[in-house]
mmCIF file with all atom_site columns, C-alpha atoms in Angstrom:
data_model
loop_
_atom_site.group_PDB
_atom_site.id
_atom_site.type_symbol
_atom_site.label_atom_id
_atom_site.label_alt_id
_atom_site.label_comp_id
_atom_site.label_asym_id
_atom_site.label_entity_id
_atom_site.label_seq_id
_atom_site.pdbx_PDB_ins_code
_atom_site.Cartn_x
_atom_site.Cartn_y
_atom_site.Cartn_z
_atom_site.occupancy
_atom_site.B_iso_or_equiv
_atom_site.pdbx_formal_charge
_atom_site.auth_seq_id
_atom_site.auth_comp_id
_atom_site.auth_asym_id
_atom_site.auth_atom_id
_atom_site.pdbx_PDB_model_num
ATOM 1   C CA . VAL A 1 1   ? -10.159 35.746 -49.360 1.00 0.00 ? 66  VAL A CA 1
ATOM 2   C CA . SER A 1 2   ? -6.142  36.056 -49.245 1.00 0.00 ? 67  SER A CA 1
ATOM 3   C CA . THR A 1 3   ? -6.450  32.450 -50.674 1.00 0.00 ? 68  THR A CA 1
ATOM 4   C CA . LEU A 1 4   ? -8.130  32.890 -53.410 1.00 0.00 ? 69  LEU A CA 1
ATOM 5   C CA . LEU A 1 5   ? -5.898  36.600 -53.462 1.00 0.00 ? 70  LEU A CA 1
ATOM 6   C CA . ARG A 1 6   ? -2.677  35.042 -53.840 1.00 0.00 ? 71  ARG A CA 1
ATOM 7   C CA . PHE A 1 7   ? -4.392  32.225 -56.118 1.00 0.00 ? 72  PHE A CA 1
ATOM 8   C CA . SER A 1 8   ? -5.602  34.930 -58.667 1.00 0.00 ? 73  SER A CA 1
ATOM 9   C CA . SER A 1 9   ? -2.131  36.779 -58.736 1.00 0.00 ? 74  SER A CA 1
ATOM 10  C CA . LEU A 1 10  ? -0.038  33.525 -59.794 1.00 0.00 ? 75  LEU A CA 1
ATOM 11  C CA . GLY A 1 11  ? -1.237  34.027 -63.168 1.00 0.00 ? 76  GLY A CA 1
ATOM 12  C CA . ARG A 1 12  ? 0.459   37.655 -63.390 1.00 0.00 ? 77  ARG A CA 1
ATOM 13  C CA . GLU A 1 13  ? 3.800   36.403 -61.757 1.00 0.00 ? 78  GLU A CA 1
ATOM 14  C CA . SER A 1 14  ? 6.260   35.794 -63.300 1.00 0.00 ? 79  SER A CA 1
ATOM 15  C CA . THR A 1 15  ? 8.792   33.194 -62.788 1.00 0.00 ? 80  THR A CA 1
ATOM 16  C CA . LYS A 1 16  ? 11.613  33.631 -65.140 1.00 0.00 ? 81  LYS A CA 1
ATOM 17  C CA . SER A 1 17  ? 15.336  32.304 -64.583 1.00 0.00 ? 82  SER A CA 1
ATOM 18  C CA . ASP A 1 18  ? 16.712  35.998 -63.799 1.00 0.00 ? 83  ASP A CA 1
ATOM 19  C CA . GLN A 1 19  ? 14.987  35.098 -61.028 1.00 0.00 ? 84  GLN A CA 1
ATOM 20  C CA . ALA A 1 20  ? 16.637  32.823 -59.790 1.00 0.00 ? 85  ALA A CA 1
ATOM 21  C CA . GLU A 1 21  ? 18.114  32.802 -56.706 1.00 0.00 ? 86  GLU A CA 1
ATOM 22  C CA . GLU A 1 22  ? 19.916  30.489 -54.163 1.00 0.00 ? 87  GLU A CA 1
ATOM 23  C CA . VAL A 1 23  ? 17.594  28.742 -51.496 1.00 0.00 ? 88  VAL A CA 1
ATOM 24  C CA . ASN A 1 24  ? 18.916  27.244 -48.947 1.00 0.00 ? 89  ASN A CA 1
ATOM 25  C CA . LEU A 1 25  ? 16.194  23.911 -48.963 1.00 0.00 ? 90  LEU A CA 1
ATOM 26  C CA . GLU A 1 26  ? 17.631  23.218 -45.087 1.00 0.00 ? 91  GLU A CA 1
ATOM 27  C CA . HIS A 1 27  ? 16.016  27.231 -43.577 1.00 0.00 ? 92  HIS A CA 1
ATOM 28  C CA . LEU A 1 28  ? 12.491  26.875 -45.437 1.00 0.00 ? 93  LEU A CA 1
ATOM 29  C CA . THR A 1 29  ? 12.354  23.906 -44.475 1.00 0.00 ? 94  THR A CA 1
ATOM 30  C CA . ALA A 1 30  ? 12.515  25.138 -40.922 1.00 0.00 ? 95  ALA A CA 1
ATOM 31  C CA . SER A 1 31  ? 11.278  27.862 -41.746 1.00 0.00 ? 96  SER A CA 1
ATOM 32  C CA . VAL A 1 32  ? 7.806   26.692 -43.035 1.00 0.00 ? 97  VAL A CA 1
ATOM 33  C CA . GLY A 1 33  ? 8.001   23.810 -40.735 1.00 0.00 ? 98  GLY A CA 1
ATOM 34  C CA . ALA A 1 34  ? 7.703   26.610 -37.381 1.00 0.00 ? 99  ALA A CA 1
ATOM 35  C CA . VAL A 1 35  ? 4.653   28.645 -38.889 1.00 0.00 ? 100 VAL A CA 1
ATOM 36  C CA . PHE A 1 36  ? 3.334   25.334 -38.534 1.00 0.00 ? 101 PHE A CA 1
ATOM 37  C CA . ARG A 1 37  ? 4.467   24.152 -35.496 1.00 0.00 ? 102 ARG A CA 1
ATOM 38  C CA . GLY A 1 38  ? 1.475   24.802 -33.677 1.00 0.00 ? 103 GLY A CA 1
ATOM 39  C CA . ASP A 1 39  ? -0.819  23.612 -35.440 1.00 0.00 ? 104 ASP A CA 1
ATOM 40  C CA . MET A 1 40  ? 1.094   20.421 -35.552 1.00 0.00 ? 105 MET A CA 1
ATOM 41  C CA . ASP A 1 41  ? 1.798   20.440 -31.546 1.00 0.00 ? 106 ASP A CA 1
ATOM 42  C CA . SER A 1 42  ? -1.709  20.200 -30.705 1.00 0.00 ? 107 SER A CA 1
ATOM 43  C CA . MET A 1 43  ? -2.309  17.250 -32.445 1.00 0.00 ? 108 MET A CA 1
ATOM 44  C CA . ARG A 1 44  ? 0.771   16.193 -31.776 1.00 0.00 ? 109 ARG A CA 1
ATOM 45  C CA . LEU A 1 45  ? 2.148   15.295 -34.906 1.00 0.00 ? 110 LEU A CA 1
ATOM 46  C CA . LYS A 1 46  ? 6.082   14.765 -35.694 1.00 0.00 ? 111 LYS A CA 1
ATOM 47  C CA . LEU A 1 47  ? 7.303   16.614 -38.087 1.00 0.00 ? 112 LEU A CA 1
ATOM 48  C CA . GLU A 1 48  ? 10.657  14.398 -40.098 1.00 0.00 ? 113 GLU A CA 1
ATOM 49  C CA . THR A 1 49  ? 12.978  16.675 -42.655 1.00 0.00 ? 114 THR A CA 1
ATOM 50  C CA . ARG A 1 50  ? 15.801  15.177 -44.915 1.00 0.00 ? 115 ARG A CA 1
ATOM 51  C CA . VAL A 1 51  ? 17.206  17.464 -47.084 1.00 0.00 ? 116 VAL A CA 1
ATOM 52  C CA . GLY A 1 52  ? 19.777  15.407 -49.171 1.00 0.00 ? 117 GLY A CA 1
ATOM 53  C CA . GLY A 1 53  ? 23.559  16.729 -48.734 1.00 0.00 ? 118 GLY A CA 1
ATOM 54  C CA . SER A 1 54  ? 25.155  19.038 -47.018 1.00 0.00 ? 119 SER A CA 1
ATOM 55  C CA . SER A 1 55  ? 23.348  22.010 -46.444 1.00 0.00 ? 120 SER A CA 1
ATOM 56  C CA . PRO A 1 56  ? 22.507  21.733 -50.137 1.00 0.00 ? 121 PRO A CA 1
ATOM 57  C CA . VAL A 1 57  ? 21.576  24.946 -51.700 1.00 0.00 ? 122 VAL A CA 1
ATOM 58  C CA . VAL A 1 58  ? 20.034  25.394 -55.138 1.00 0.00 ? 123 VAL A CA 1
ATOM 59  C CA . LYS A 1 59  ? 19.283  27.779 -58.183 1.00 0.00 ? 124 LYS A CA 1
ATOM 60  C CA . SER A 1 60  ? 15.242  28.308 -58.212 1.00 0.00 ? 125 SER A CA 1
ATOM 61  C CA . HIS A 1 61  ? 12.130  30.556 -56.982 1.00 0.00 ? 126 HIS A CA 1
ATOM 62  C CA . GLY A 1 62  ? 12.464  30.450 -52.739 1.00 0.00 ? 127 GLY A CA 1
ATOM 63  C CA . GLU A 1 63  ? 8.729   32.308 -53.005 1.00 0.00 ? 128 GLU A CA 1
ATOM 64  C CA . SER A 1 64  ? 7.217   29.569 -55.100 1.00 0.00 ? 129 SER A CA 1
ATOM 65  C CA . LEU A 1 65  ? 9.206   26.510 -53.214 1.00 0.00 ? 130 LEU A CA 1
ATOM 66  C CA . LYS A 1 66  ? 7.922   28.294 -49.953 1.00 0.00 ? 131 LYS A CA 1
ATOM 67  C CA . ASP A 1 67  ? 4.356   28.413 -51.518 1.00 0.00 ? 132 ASP A CA 1
ATOM 68  C CA . ILE A 1 68  ? 4.481   24.851 -52.309 1.00 0.00 ? 133 ILE A CA 1
ATOM 69  C CA . LEU A 1 69  ? 5.943   23.640 -49.739 1.00 0.00 ? 134 LEU A CA 1
ATOM 70  C CA . SER A 1 70  ? 2.886   25.813 -47.625 1.00 0.00 ? 135 SER A CA 1
ATOM 71  C CA . ASN A 1 71  ? 0.326   24.173 -49.093 1.00 0.00 ? 136 ASN A CA 1
ATOM 72  C CA . LEU A 1 72  ? 1.360   20.525 -49.170 1.00 0.00 ? 137 LEU A CA 1
ATOM 73  C CA . LEU A 1 73  ? 2.125   20.769 -45.614 1.00 0.00 ? 138 LEU A CA 1
ATOM 74  C CA . SER A 1 74  ? -1.273  22.329 -44.838 1.00 0.00 ? 139 SER A CA 1
ATOM 75  C CA . ASN A 1 75  ? -3.517  19.785 -46.139 1.00 0.00 ? 140 ASN A CA 1
ATOM 76  C CA . SER A 1 76  ? -0.739  17.332 -44.348 1.00 0.00 ? 141 SER A CA 1
ATOM 77  C CA . ILE A 1 77  ? -1.362  18.532 -41.097 1.00 0.00 ? 142 ILE A CA 1
ATOM 78  C CA . GLU A 1 78  ? -5.855  18.776 -41.451 1.00 0.00 ? 143 GLU A CA 1
ATOM 79  C CA . ALA A 1 79  ? -5.491  15.156 -43.409 1.00 0.00 ? 144 ALA A CA 1
ATOM 80  C CA . SER A 1 80  ? -3.514  13.921 -40.005 1.00 0.00 ? 145 SER A CA 1
ATOM 81  C CA . PRO A 1 81  ? -5.108  11.987 -37.135 1.00 0.00 ? 146 PRO A CA 1
ATOM 82  C CA . GLU A 1 82  ? -3.256  13.342 -34.032 1.00 0.00 ? 147 GLU A CA 1
ATOM 83  C CA . GLY A 1 83  ? 0.149   11.999 -33.451 1.00 0.00 ? 148 GLY A CA 1
ATOM 84  C CA . VAL A 1 84  ? 1.528   10.268 -36.848 1.00 0.00 ? 149 VAL A CA 1
ATOM 85  C CA . THR A 1 85  ? 4.535   11.625 -38.334 1.00 0.00 ? 150 THR A CA 1
ATOM 86  C CA . LEU A 1 86  ? 4.604   13.794 -41.089 1.00 0.00 ? 151 LEU A CA 1
ATOM 87  C CA . LEU A 1 87  ? 7.604   14.020 -43.416 1.00 0.00 ? 152 LEU A CA 1
ATOM 88  C CA . ILE A 1 88  ? 9.011   16.379 -45.477 1.00 0.00 ? 153 ILE A CA 1
ATOM 89  C CA . GLU A 1 89  ? 12.305  15.562 -48.315 1.00 0.00 ? 154 GLU A CA 1
ATOM 90  C CA . PHE A 1 90  ? 13.814  17.598 -50.619 1.00 0.00 ? 155 PHE A CA 1
ATOM 91  C CA . SER A 1 91  ? 16.318  15.057 -52.937 1.00 0.00 ? 156 SER A CA 1
ATOM 92  C CA . HIS A 1 92  ? 18.127  16.958 -56.203 1.00 0.00 ? 157 HIS A CA 1
ATOM 93  C CA . ASN A 1 93  ? 20.952  16.098 -58.739 1.00 0.00 ? 158 ASN A CA 1
ATOM 94  C CA . LYS A 1 94  ? 22.098  18.272 -61.385 1.00 0.00 ? 159 LYS A CA 1
ATOM 95  C CA . LEU A 1 95  ? 18.692  18.710 -62.996 1.00 0.00 ? 160 LEU A CA 1
ATOM 96  C CA . GLN A 1 96  ? 15.648  18.829 -60.903 1.00 0.00 ? 161 GLN A CA 1
ATOM 97  C CA . ILE A 1 97  ? 14.279  19.734 -57.493 1.00 0.00 ? 162 ILE A CA 1
ATOM 98  C CA . VAL A 1 98  ? 12.466  16.878 -55.778 1.00 0.00 ? 163 VAL A CA 1
ATOM 99  C CA . LEU A 1 99  ? 9.789   18.105 -53.403 1.00 0.00 ? 164 LEU A CA 1
ATOM 100 C CA . THR A 1 100 ? 7.524   15.134 -50.950 1.00 0.00 ? 165 THR A CA 1
ATOM 101 C CA . VAL A 1 101 ? 5.313   15.299 -48.273 1.00 0.00 ? 166 VAL A CA 1
ATOM 102 C CA . ALA A 1 102 ? 4.409   12.389 -46.666 1.00 0.00 ? 167 ALA A CA 1
ATOM 103 C CA . ASP A 1 103 ? 1.705   12.019 -44.759 1.00 0.00 ? 168 ASP A CA 1
ATOM 104 C CA . GLU A 1 104 ? -0.187  9.095  -42.715 1.00 0.00 ? 169 GLU A CA 1
ATOM 105 C CA . GLY A 1 105 ? -4.130  10.171 -43.111 1.00 0.00 ? 170 GLY A CA 1
ATOM 106 C CA . PRO A 1 106 ? -6.729  8.390  -45.001 1.00 0.00 ? 171 PRO A CA 1
ATOM 107 C CA . GLY A 1 107 ? -5.562  8.871  -48.837 1.00 0.00 ? 172 GLY A CA 1
ATOM 108 C CA . ILE A 1 108 ? -6.360  10.932 -51.485 1.00 0.00 ? 173 ILE A CA 1
ATOM 109 C CA . PRO A 1 109 ? -9.324  8.335  -53.841 1.00 0.00 ? 174 PRO A CA 1
ATOM 110 C CA . GLU A 1 110 ? -7.500  7.174  -57.003 1.00 0.00 ? 175 GLU A CA 1
ATOM 111 C CA . LYS A 1 111 ? -11.364 7.891  -59.060 1.00 0.00 ? 176 LYS A CA 1
ATOM 112 C CA . ILE A 1 112 ? -10.883 11.817 -57.108 1.00 0.00 ? 177 ILE A CA 1
ATOM 113 C CA . ARG A 1 113 ? -7.836  12.106 -57.685 1.00 0.00 ? 178 ARG A CA 1
ATOM 114 C CA . HIS A 1 114 ? -7.553  13.421 -61.039 1.00 0.00 ? 179 HIS A CA 1
ATOM 115 C CA . ARG A 1 115 ? -9.313  16.704 -59.788 1.00 0.00 ? 180 ARG A CA 1
ATOM 116 C CA . VAL A 1 116 ? -7.054  16.948 -56.791 1.00 0.00 ? 181 VAL A CA 1
ATOM 117 C CA . GLY A 1 117 ? -4.888  20.854 -58.330 1.00 0.00 ? 182 GLY A CA 1
ATOM 118 C CA . ASP A 1 118 ? -8.660  22.293 -59.471 1.00 0.00 ? 183 ASP A CA 1
ATOM 119 C CA . SER A 1 119 ? -9.350  25.014 -58.944 1.00 0.00 ? 184 SER A CA 1
ATOM 120 C CA . PHE A 1 120 ? -12.145 24.712 -55.992 1.00 0.00 ? 185 PHE A CA 1
ATOM 121 C CA . PHE A 1 121 ? -12.402 20.783 -55.390 1.00 0.00 ? 186 PHE A CA 1
ATOM 122 C CA . THR A 1 122 ? -12.450 20.068 -52.015 1.00 0.00 ? 187 THR A CA 1
ATOM 123 C CA . THR A 1 123 ? -13.491 17.180 -50.097 1.00 0.00 ? 188 THR A CA 1
ATOM 124 C CA . LYS A 1 124 ? -12.661 19.291 -46.795 1.00 0.00 ? 189 LYS A CA 1
ATOM 125 C CA . SER A 1 125 ? -16.109 20.264 -45.250 1.00 0.00 ? 190 SER A CA 1
ATOM 126 C CA . LYS A 1 126 ? -14.020 23.390 -44.466 1.00 0.00 ? 191 LYS A CA 1
ATOM 127 C CA . GLY A 1 127 ? -11.006 24.874 -46.838 1.00 0.00 ? 192 GLY A CA 1
ATOM 128 C CA . THR A 1 128 ? -11.302 26.684 -51.032 1.00 0.00 ? 193 THR A CA 1
ATOM 129 C CA . GLY A 1 129 ? -10.509 24.045 -52.225 1.00 0.00 ? 194 GLY A CA 1
ATOM 130 C CA . LEU A 1 130 ? -6.885  26.667 -53.839 1.00 0.00 ? 195 LEU A CA 1
ATOM 131 C CA . GLY A 1 131 ? -3.971  24.582 -51.703 1.00 0.00 ? 196 GLY A CA 1
ATOM 132 C CA . LEU A 1 132 ? -3.229  22.008 -54.222 1.00 0.00 ? 197 LEU A CA 1
ATOM 133 C CA . ALA A 1 133 ? -4.115  23.862 -57.341 1.00 0.00 ? 198 ALA A CA 1
ATOM 134 C CA . ILE A 1 134 ? -1.908  26.803 -55.925 1.00 0.00 ? 199 ILE A CA 1
ATOM 135 C CA . VAL A 1 135 ? 0.586   23.746 -55.910 1.00 0.00 ? 200 VAL A CA 1
ATOM 136 C CA . LYS A 1 136 ? -0.054  22.846 -59.250 1.00 0.00 ? 201 LYS A CA 1
ATOM 137 C CA . ARG A 1 137 ? 0.544   26.493 -60.738 1.00 0.00 ? 202 ARG A CA 1
ATOM 138 C CA . ARG A 1 138 ? 3.529   26.989 -59.469 1.00 0.00 ? 203 ARG A CA 1
ATOM 139 C CA . SER A 1 139 ? 4.969   23.557 -60.370 1.00 0.00 ? 204 SER A CA 1
ATOM 140 C CA . GLU A 1 140 ? 3.753   24.420 -63.554 1.00 0.00 ? 205 GLU A CA 1
ATOM 141 C CA . GLN A 1 141 ? 5.403   28.258 -63.894 1.00 0.00 ? 206 GLN A CA 1
ATOM 142 C CA . LEU A 1 142 ? 8.467   26.337 -62.451 1.00 0.00 ? 207 LEU A CA 1
ATOM 143 C CA . GLY A 1 143 ? 8.291   23.252 -65.686 1.00 0.00 ? 208 GLY A CA 1
ATOM 144 C CA . GLY A 1 144 ? 7.530   21.404 -63.020 1.00 0.00 ? 209 GLY A CA 1
ATOM 145 C CA . GLN A 1 145 ? 4.737   18.630 -62.674 1.00 0.00 ? 210 GLN A CA 1
ATOM 146 C CA . LEU A 1 146 ? 3.197   16.986 -59.768 1.00 0.00 ? 211 LEU A CA 1
ATOM 147 C CA . SER A 1 147 ? 2.387   13.433 -58.694 1.00 0.00 ? 212 SER A CA 1
ATOM 148 C CA . ILE A 1 148 ? 0.149   12.610 -55.831 1.00 0.00 ? 213 ILE A CA 1
ATOM 149 C CA . MET A 1 149 ? 0.410   8.740  -54.885 1.00 0.00 ? 214 MET A CA 1
ATOM 150 C CA . ASN A 1 150 ? -0.936  6.606  -52.568 1.00 0.00 ? 215 ASN A CA 1
ATOM 151 C CA . PRO A 1 151 ? 1.445   4.591  -51.069 1.00 0.00 ? 216 PRO A CA 1
ATOM 152 C CA . ALA A 1 152 ? -1.073  1.668  -49.430 1.00 0.00 ? 217 ALA A CA 1
ATOM 153 C CA . PHE A 1 153 ? -5.167  3.331  -49.378 1.00 0.00 ? 218 PHE A CA 1
ATOM 154 C CA . GLY A 1 154 ? -5.205  5.058  -46.738 1.00 0.00 ? 219 GLY A CA 1
ATOM 155 C CA . LYS A 1 155 ? -2.091  4.693  -45.740 1.00 0.00 ? 220 LYS A CA 1
ATOM 156 C CA . GLY A 1 156 ? -0.827  8.281  -46.257 1.00 0.00 ? 221 GLY A CA 1
ATOM 157 C CA . THR A 1 157 ? -0.729  9.827  -49.231 1.00 0.00 ? 222 THR A CA 1
ATOM 158 C CA . ARG A 1 158 ? 2.980   11.192 -50.148 1.00 0.00 ? 223 ARG A CA 1
ATOM 159 C CA . ILE A 1 159 ? 3.311   14.136 -52.723 1.00 0.00 ? 224 ILE A CA 1
ATOM 160 C CA . MET A 1 160 ? 6.248   14.609 -55.143 1.00 0.00 ? 225 MET A CA 1
ATOM 161 C CA . VAL A 1 161 ? 6.935   17.991 -57.555 1.00 0.00 ? 226 VAL A CA 1
ATOM 162 C CA . ALA A 1 162 ? 9.670   17.757 -59.736 1.00 0.00 ? 227 ALA A CA 1
ATOM 163 C CA . ILE A 1 163 ? 10.781  21.675 -60.294 1.00 0.00 ? 228 ILE A CA 1
ATOM 164 C CA . PRO A 1 164 ? 14.146  21.438 -63.059 1.00 0.00 ? 229 PRO A CA 1
ATOM 165 C CA . LEU A 1 165 ? 16.970  23.562 -61.419 1.00 0.00 ? 230 LEU A CA 1
ATOM 166 C CA . THR A 1 166 ? 20.042  25.677 -63.164 1.00 0.00 ? 231 THR A CA 1
ATOM 167 C CA . GLU A 1 167 ? 22.199  24.558 -60.904 1.00 0.00 ? 232 GLU A CA 1
ATOM 168 C CA . VAL A 1 168 ? 23.234  23.237 -57.618 1.00 0.00 ? 233 VAL A CA 1
ATOM 169 C CA . LYS A 1 169 ? 25.193  24.135 -54.895 1.00 0.00 ? 234 LYS A CA 1
ATOM 170 C CA . THR A 1 170 ? 26.507  22.429 -51.460 1.00 0.00 ? 235 THR A CA 1
ATOM 171 C CA . ASN A 1 171 ? 27.312  23.787 -48.368 1.00 0.00 ? 236 ASN A CA 1
ATOM 172 C CA . ALA A 1 172 ? 30.767  22.951 -47.099 1.00 0.00 ? 237 ALA A CA 1
#
């Protein structure tokens, strides 16, 4: 129910550039990873994180990035077999930030990939089908794009979200 309520409120939220804030990508990654630590430990999953730059701080929308990352990581955990490594990677330049989440699950078949991000579409036996719909909507609100790749069929999924930036800083 809370996921449905969150999804329904996304259309009414504003993500204007005047609401952008400084977001430390290392802190964001650690914070979201900590939320899922119990699930990952129970499945013996490892989490590899890569954040480009020296403690990069970007001007963006922290809550939107947190929603995007949380939903992508949750899906990766659910799709992964025990004992594998998940990847969260942030990279950026002066124009955009790119978030990549990769897993070693079964991958997303090409024939249904176009439906990923549709509200209530799921291939899981349990779940609402809203996780990737939230990711897609949040990405679009920020002027970004969502792309999905299977690096090698049967060897995982790599989801990338590219979001325009207005400012990039690094802490030395």
